[in-house]
Amino acid sequence: MTVGQRVAARRAELGLSTAELGKACGLSAAAIERYEAEILPLRRTIAMKLAPQLQLTLPALMGWEESLPTCAMAVSKCAQIPVLGVIRAGAPIFAEDQILRYEPADVESADGRFYLLVEGDSMIHADIVDGCRVLFNANLTPENGCIVACLVGGENATIKRYREDADGITLCPENPNYAPIHVSRREFETGWARVLGVAEEVVHRLK
């Protein structure tokens, strides 16, 4: 069985339309049809998006498992994580809470996890630069020194290093050209400020 045939067969087995599978992977229905018909070659990056939605490992989808030696290392499972919008590494900016697309991450579960795209340069010394995307986990409790996505002013989100003391929370940049943002405990108690998630991983764009 070819890769395209395997995609089509598994999609049918799960009762998914080409549109449904495409939407889950950030692809069009037409693209799924072309991959299944093998008009387009199935690149590894696309296969990594398809495999979790088809409930298959990457080797199983690609047909590698049959030829792998018994000593081969298992390929880790990856989950499809929603990319929710843009977050400012600088002055806070509104981050649109909508799913732009899905991207794979080397994690067991997508539960509570989301990506945000970074604009700005206030976190450059933490290797978080303009154009990268950051994986956040909303289920983690922030600790001193971690990097967070934080809502401030009721509707504006920013990415900063989290510092907590008796007076409240300070959101610290990793660029001397920017000033820290102090948020009182009262603002957190009233919901005017809120930690959206703790950063787990940074994905850089190839230049």
PDB file of C-alpha atoms in Angstrom:
ATOM      1  CA  MET A   1       0.000   0.000   0.000  1.00  0.00           C
ATOM      2  CA  THR A   2       1.325   3.441  -0.906  1.00  0.00           C
ATOM      3  CA  VAL A   3       1.380   6.400   1.497  1.00  0.00           C
ATOM      4  CA  GLY A   4      -1.470   8.105  -0.349  1.00  0.00           C
ATOM      5  CA  GLN A   5      -3.565   4.940  -0.217  1.00  0.00           C
ATOM      6  CA  ARG A   6      -2.783   4.588   3.486  1.00  0.00           C
ATOM      7  CA  VAL A   7      -3.968   8.164   4.191  1.00  0.00           C
ATOM      8  CA  ALA A   8      -7.186   7.620   2.235  1.00  0.00           C
ATOM      9  CA  ALA A   9      -7.915   4.244   3.846  1.00  0.00           C
ATOM     10  CA  ARG A  10      -7.294   5.449   7.388  1.00  0.00           C
ATOM     11  CA  ARG A  11      -9.316   8.631   6.848  1.00  0.00           C
ATOM     12  CA  ALA A  12     -12.251   6.544   5.608  1.00  0.00           C
ATOM     13  CA  GLU A  13     -11.860   4.141   8.527  1.00  0.00           C
ATOM     14  CA  LEU A  14     -12.158   7.065  10.969  1.00  0.00           C
ATOM     15  CA  GLY A  15     -15.130   8.516   9.103  1.00  0.00           C
ATOM     16  CA  LEU A  16     -13.385  11.786   8.268  1.00  0.00           C
ATOM     17  CA  SER A  17     -14.033  13.818   5.141  1.00  0.00           C
ATOM     18  CA  THR A  18     -11.137  15.402   3.274  1.00  0.00           C
ATOM     19  CA  ALA A  19     -12.410  18.784   4.498  1.00  0.00           C
ATOM     20  CA  GLU A  20     -12.461  17.665   8.148  1.00  0.00           C
ATOM     21  CA  LEU A  21      -8.985  16.158   7.969  1.00  0.00           C
ATOM     22  CA  GLY A  22      -7.659  19.193   6.140  1.00  0.00           C
ATOM     23  CA  LYS A  23      -9.109  21.637   8.674  1.00  0.00           C
ATOM     24  CA  ALA A  24      -7.557  19.729  11.590  1.00  0.00           C
ATOM     25  CA  CYS A  25      -4.155  19.919   9.871  1.00  0.00           C
ATOM     26  CA  GLY A  26      -4.383  23.464   8.552  1.00  0.00           C
ATOM     27  CA  LEU A  27      -4.738  22.196   4.964  1.00  0.00           C
ATOM     28  CA  SER A  28      -7.425  22.423   2.293  1.00  0.00           C
ATOM     29  CA  ALA A  29      -9.609  19.500   1.253  1.00  0.00           C
ATOM     30  CA  ALA A  30      -8.069  19.775  -2.219  1.00  0.00           C
ATOM     31  CA  ALA A  31      -4.590  19.341  -0.748  1.00  0.00           C
ATOM     32  CA  ILE A  32      -5.664  16.185   1.099  1.00  0.00           C
ATOM     33  CA  GLU A  33      -7.115  14.820  -2.139  1.00  0.00           C
ATOM     34  CA  ARG A  34      -3.842  15.513  -3.969  1.00  0.00           C
ATOM     35  CA  TYR A  35      -1.802  13.761  -1.280  1.00  0.00           C
ATOM     36  CA  GLU A  36      -4.119  10.755  -1.390  1.00  0.00           C
ATOM     37  CA  ALA A  37      -3.934  10.605  -5.189  1.00  0.00           C
ATOM     38  CA  GLU A  38      -0.143  11.132  -4.904  1.00  0.00           C
ATOM     39  CA  ILE A  39      -0.275  14.123  -7.205  1.00  0.00           C
ATOM     40  CA  LEU A  40       1.723  15.898  -4.488  1.00  0.00           C
ATOM     41  CA  PRO A  41       4.554  14.149  -2.607  1.00  0.00           C
ATOM     42  CA  LEU A  42       3.839  13.785   1.109  1.00  0.00           C
ATOM     43  CA  ARG A  43       6.641  15.687   2.826  1.00  0.00           C
ATOM     44  CA  ARG A  44       7.664  14.777   6.363  1.00  0.00           C
ATOM     45  CA  THR A  45       6.369  18.084   7.757  1.00  0.00           C
ATOM     46  CA  ILE A  46       2.917  17.383   6.316  1.00  0.00           C
ATOM     47  CA  ALA A  47       3.034  13.760   7.445  1.00  0.00           C
ATOM     48  CA  MET A  48       3.739  14.959  11.009  1.00  0.00           C
ATOM     49  CA  LYS A  49       0.487  16.945  10.879  1.00  0.00           C
ATOM     50  CA  LEU A  50      -1.531  14.103   9.380  1.00  0.00           C
ATOM     51  CA  ALA A  51      -0.322  11.242  11.583  1.00  0.00           C
ATOM     52  CA  PRO A  52      -1.899  12.358  14.916  1.00  0.00           C
ATOM     53  CA  GLN A  53      -5.211  13.176  13.210  1.00  0.00           C
ATOM     54  CA  LEU A  54      -5.228   9.708  11.656  1.00  0.00           C
ATOM     55  CA  GLN A  55      -4.280   8.188  15.032  1.00  0.00           C
ATOM     56  CA  LEU A  56      -1.112   6.700  13.584  1.00  0.00           C
ATOM     57  CA  THR A  57       2.551   6.987  14.410  1.00  0.00           C
ATOM     58  CA  LEU A  58       4.680   8.667  11.782  1.00  0.00           C
ATOM     59  CA  PRO A  59       6.436   5.384  10.847  1.00  0.00           C
ATOM     60  CA  ALA A  60       3.081   3.608  10.503  1.00  0.00           C
ATOM     61  CA  LEU A  61       1.738   6.343   8.230  1.00  0.00           C
ATOM     62  CA  MET A  62       4.843   6.383   6.067  1.00  0.00           C
ATOM     63  CA  GLY A  63       5.191   2.608   5.971  1.00  0.00           C
ATOM     64  CA  TRP A  64       8.554   2.602   7.729  1.00  0.00           C
ATOM     65  CA  GLU A  65       7.666   0.192  10.547  1.00  0.00           C
ATOM     66  CA  GLU A  66       7.936  -2.916   8.389  1.00  0.00           C
ATOM     67  CA  SER A  67      11.542  -2.159   7.463  1.00  0.00           C
ATOM     68  CA  LEU A  68      12.782  -0.892  10.826  1.00  0.00           C
ATOM     69  CA  PRO A  69      15.346  -3.088  12.598  1.00  0.00           C
ATOM     70  CA  THR A  70      14.308  -4.335  16.020  1.00  0.00           C
ATOM     71  CA  CYS A  71      16.932  -2.137  17.649  1.00  0.00           C
ATOM     72  CA  ALA A  72      15.626   1.049  16.015  1.00  0.00           C
ATOM     73  CA  MET A  73      14.565   3.789  18.372  1.00  0.00           C
ATOM     74  CA  ALA A  74      10.835   4.436  18.461  1.00  0.00           C
ATOM     75  CA  VAL A  75       9.730   7.742  17.038  1.00  0.00           C
ATOM     76  CA  SER A  76       8.024   9.834  19.688  1.00  0.00           C
ATOM     77  CA  LYS A  77       4.384  10.715  19.265  1.00  0.00           C
ATOM     78  CA  CYS A  78       3.488  14.283  18.459  1.00  0.00           C
ATOM     79  CA  ALA A  79       0.290  16.210  19.124  1.00  0.00           C
ATOM     80  CA  GLN A  80      -1.356  18.853  16.975  1.00  0.00           C
ATOM     81  CA  ILE A  81      -1.330  22.178  18.827  1.00  0.00           C
ATOM     82  CA  PRO A  82      -3.544  25.139  17.878  1.00  0.00           C
ATOM     83  CA  VAL A  83      -1.832  28.398  16.906  1.00  0.00           C
ATOM     84  CA  LEU A  84      -4.070  31.010  18.529  1.00  0.00           C
ATOM     85  CA  GLY A  85      -2.655  34.315  17.326  1.00  0.00           C
ATOM     86  CA  VAL A  86       0.038  36.908  17.944  1.00  0.00           C
ATOM     87  CA  ILE A  87       1.651  37.975  21.205  1.00  0.00           C
ATOM     88  CA  ARG A  88       3.855  41.000  21.615  1.00  0.00           C
ATOM     89  CA  ALA A  89       7.414  40.718  22.918  1.00  0.00           C
ATOM     90  CA  GLY A  90       7.536  44.423  23.694  1.00  0.00           C
ATOM     91  CA  ALA A  91       4.637  46.635  24.655  1.00  0.00           C
ATOM     92  CA  PRO A  92       1.509  44.562  25.276  1.00  0.00           C
ATOM     93  CA  ILE A  93      -0.718  43.989  22.266  1.00  0.00           C
ATOM     94  CA  PHE A  94      -4.003  42.197  21.856  1.00  0.00           C
ATOM     95  CA  ALA A  95      -3.597  38.517  20.965  1.00  0.00           C
ATOM     96  CA  GLU A  96      -6.547  37.332  18.898  1.00  0.00           C
ATOM     97  CA  ASP A  97      -7.978  34.206  20.504  1.00  0.00           C
ATOM     98  CA  GLN A  98      -8.729  32.295  17.343  1.00  0.00           C
ATOM     99  CA  ILE A  99      -7.220  29.203  15.791  1.00  0.00           C
ATOM    100  CA  LEU A 100      -5.081  30.220  12.833  1.00  0.00           C
ATOM    101  CA  ARG A 101      -3.855  26.694  12.134  1.00  0.00           C
ATOM    102  CA  TYR A 102      -2.395  23.630  13.854  1.00  0.00           C
ATOM    103  CA  GLU A 103       1.295  22.790  14.252  1.00  0.00           C
ATOM    104  CA  PRO A 104       2.879  19.564  15.582  1.00  0.00           C
ATOM    105  CA  ALA A 105       4.709  19.440  18.918  1.00  0.00           C
ATOM    106  CA  ASP A 106       6.696  16.606  20.482  1.00  0.00           C
ATOM    107  CA  VAL A 107       4.358  16.235  23.460  1.00  0.00           C
ATOM    108  CA  GLU A 108       2.046  13.443  24.604  1.00  0.00           C
ATOM    109  CA  SER A 109      -1.103  15.563  24.786  1.00  0.00           C
ATOM    110  CA  ALA A 110      -2.455  18.819  23.360  1.00  0.00           C
ATOM    111  CA  ASP A 111      -4.533  19.390  26.523  1.00  0.00           C
ATOM    112  CA  GLY A 112      -4.100  22.976  27.698  1.00  0.00           C
ATOM    113  CA  ARG A 113      -1.367  23.683  25.166  1.00  0.00           C
ATOM    114  CA  PHE A 114      -1.344  26.386  22.505  1.00  0.00           C
ATOM    115  CA  TYR A 115       1.099  28.242  20.305  1.00  0.00           C
ATOM    116  CA  LEU A 116       1.382  32.012  20.022  1.00  0.00           C
ATOM    117  CA  LEU A 117       3.333  33.820  17.312  1.00  0.00           C
ATOM    118  CA  VAL A 118       5.837  36.388  18.576  1.00  0.00           C
ATOM    119  CA  GLU A 119       6.173  39.958  17.373  1.00  0.00           C
ATOM    120  CA  GLY A 120       8.818  42.262  18.816  1.00  0.00           C
ATOM    121  CA  ASP A 121      12.249  42.008  20.421  1.00  0.00           C
ATOM    122  CA  SER A 122      11.820  42.456  24.175  1.00  0.00           C
ATOM    123  CA  MET A 123      12.751  38.792  24.831  1.00  0.00           C
ATOM    124  CA  ILE A 124      15.729  38.424  22.494  1.00  0.00           C
ATOM    125  CA  HIS A 125      18.154  37.445  25.290  1.00  0.00           C
ATOM    126  CA  ALA A 126      15.894  34.491  26.082  1.00  0.00           C
ATOM    127  CA  ASP A 127      16.206  33.445  22.428  1.00  0.00           C
ATOM    128  CA  ILE A 128      12.596  34.486  21.765  1.00  0.00           C
ATOM    129  CA  VAL A 129      12.754  36.586  18.627  1.00  0.00           C
ATOM    130  CA  ASP A 130      10.393  38.204  16.177  1.00  0.00           C
ATOM    131  CA  GLY A 131       8.733  35.604  13.968  1.00  0.00           C
ATOM    132  CA  CYS A 132       9.157  32.564  16.214  1.00  0.00           C
ATOM    133  CA  ARG A 133       6.311  30.696  17.867  1.00  0.00           C
ATOM    134  CA  VAL A 134       6.163  29.717  21.522  1.00  0.00           C
ATOM    135  CA  LEU A 135       4.424  26.674  22.978  1.00  0.00           C
ATOM    136  CA  PHE A 136       2.500  27.502  26.160  1.00  0.00           C
ATOM    137  CA  ASN A 137       0.810  25.246  28.711  1.00  0.00           C
ATOM    138  CA  ALA A 138      -2.212  26.685  30.468  1.00  0.00           C
ATOM    139  CA  ASN A 139      -2.198  23.829  32.998  1.00  0.00           C
ATOM    140  CA  LEU A 140       1.134  24.798  34.562  1.00  0.00           C
ATOM    141  CA  THR A 141       1.403  27.074  37.599  1.00  0.00           C
ATOM    142  CA  PRO A 142       3.922  29.886  37.002  1.00  0.00           C
ATOM    143  CA  GLU A 143       7.045  29.925  39.161  1.00  0.00           C
ATOM    144  CA  ASN A 144       9.632  32.629  39.659  1.00  0.00           C
ATOM    145  CA  GLY A 145      11.881  32.875  36.630  1.00  0.00           C
ATOM    146  CA  CYS A 146       9.611  31.117  34.150  1.00  0.00           C
ATOM    147  CA  ILE A 147       8.424  32.773  30.946  1.00  0.00           C
ATOM    148  CA  VAL A 148       4.693  33.397  30.627  1.00  0.00           C
ATOM    149  CA  ALA A 149       2.049  34.774  28.341  1.00  0.00           C
ATOM    150  CA  CYS A 150       0.187  37.239  30.522  1.00  0.00           C
ATOM    151  CA  LEU A 151      -2.954  39.264  30.035  1.00  0.00           C
ATOM    152  CA  VAL A 152      -2.562  42.813  31.354  1.00  0.00           C
ATOM    153  CA  GLY A 153      -4.994  45.688  31.309  1.00  0.00           C
ATOM    154  CA  GLY A 154      -7.929  43.386  30.732  1.00  0.00           C
ATOM    155  CA  GLU A 155      -7.319  42.693  27.049  1.00  0.00           C
ATOM    156  CA  ASN A 156      -3.641  43.034  26.136  1.00  0.00           C
ATOM    157  CA  ALA A 157      -1.232  40.106  26.158  1.00  0.00           C
ATOM    158  CA  THR A 158       2.537  40.123  26.462  1.00  0.00           C
ATOM    159  CA  ILE A 159       5.313  37.561  26.855  1.00  0.00           C
ATOM    160  CA  LYS A 160       7.740  38.204  29.703  1.00  0.00           C
ATOM    161  CA  ARG A 161       9.714  36.541  32.492  1.00  0.00           C
ATOM    162  CA  TYR A 162       7.618  36.088  35.619  1.00  0.00           C
ATOM    163  CA  ARG A 163       8.841  37.470  38.952  1.00  0.00           C
ATOM    164  CA  GLU A 164       6.667  37.360  42.067  1.00  0.00           C
ATOM    165  CA  ASP A 165       7.220  39.242  45.337  1.00  0.00           C
ATOM    166  CA  ALA A 166       5.171  40.600  48.239  1.00  0.00           C
ATOM    167  CA  ASP A 167       3.961  43.587  46.186  1.00  0.00           C
ATOM    168  CA  GLY A 168       2.725  41.641  43.205  1.00  0.00           C
ATOM    169  CA  ILE A 169       4.042  40.350  39.912  1.00  0.00           C
ATOM    170  CA  THR A 170       6.731  41.908  37.754  1.00  0.00           C
ATOM    171  CA  LEU A 171       6.853  40.946  34.088  1.00  0.00           C
ATOM    172  CA  CYS A 172      10.488  41.314  33.100  1.00  0.00           C
ATOM    173  CA  PRO A 173      11.794  41.746  29.539  1.00  0.00           C
ATOM    174  CA  GLU A 174      15.000  40.147  28.295  1.00  0.00           C
ATOM    175  CA  ASN A 175      16.144  43.300  26.529  1.00  0.00           C
ATOM    176  CA  PRO A 176      17.526  46.375  28.371  1.00  0.00           C
ATOM    177  CA  ASN A 177      15.667  48.677  25.984  1.00  0.00           C
ATOM    178  CA  TYR A 178      12.366  47.743  27.637  1.00  0.00           C
ATOM    179  CA  ALA A 179      11.084  48.480  31.131  1.00  0.00           C
ATOM    180  CA  PRO A 180       9.539  45.850  33.437  1.00  0.00           C
ATOM    181  CA  ILE A 181       5.756  45.813  33.837  1.00  0.00           C
ATOM    182  CA  HIS A 182       4.506  45.695  37.418  1.00  0.00           C
ATOM    183  CA  VAL A 183       1.092  44.134  38.020  1.00  0.00           C
ATOM    184  CA  SER A 184      -0.550  44.306  41.439  1.00  0.00           C
ATOM    185  CA  ARG A 185      -2.130  41.318  43.142  1.00  0.00           C
ATOM    186  CA  ARG A 186      -5.431  43.194  43.048  1.00  0.00           C
ATOM    187  CA  GLU A 187      -5.347  43.155  39.234  1.00  0.00           C
ATOM    188  CA  PHE A 188      -4.947  39.375  39.281  1.00  0.00           C
ATOM    189  CA  GLU A 189      -7.710  38.956  41.843  1.00  0.00           C
ATOM    190  CA  THR A 190     -10.179  41.001  39.745  1.00  0.00           C
ATOM    191  CA  GLY A 191      -9.237  39.260  36.485  1.00  0.00           C
ATOM    192  CA  TRP A 192      -7.744  42.448  35.042  1.00  0.00           C
ATOM    193  CA  ALA A 193      -4.509  40.473  34.760  1.00  0.00           C
ATOM    194  CA  ARG A 194      -4.140  36.729  34.187  1.00  0.00           C
ATOM    195  CA  VAL A 195      -1.377  34.282  33.283  1.00  0.00           C
ATOM    196  CA  LEU A 196      -2.539  32.575  30.094  1.00  0.00           C
ATOM    197  CA  GLY A 197       0.163  29.934  30.041  1.00  0.00           C
ATOM    198  CA  VAL A 198       3.740  29.002  30.901  1.00  0.00           C
ATOM    199  CA  ALA A 199       6.218  28.698  28.034  1.00  0.00           C
ATOM    200  CA  GLU A 200       7.517  25.201  27.326  1.00  0.00           C
ATOM    201  CA  GLU A 201       9.252  25.484  23.965  1.00  0.00           C
ATOM    202  CA  VAL A 202      10.362  28.001  21.340  1.00  0.00           C
ATOM    203  CA  VAL A 203      10.224  27.160  17.646  1.00  0.00           C
ATOM    204  CA  HIS A 204      12.347  29.313  15.354  1.00  0.00           C
ATOM    205  CA  ARG A 205      11.699  30.115  11.746  1.00  0.00           C
ATOM    206  CA  LEU A 206      14.432  28.994   9.357  1.00  0.00           C
ATOM    207  CA  LYS A 207      16.200  31.868   7.609  1.00  0.00           C
TER     208      LYS A 207
END
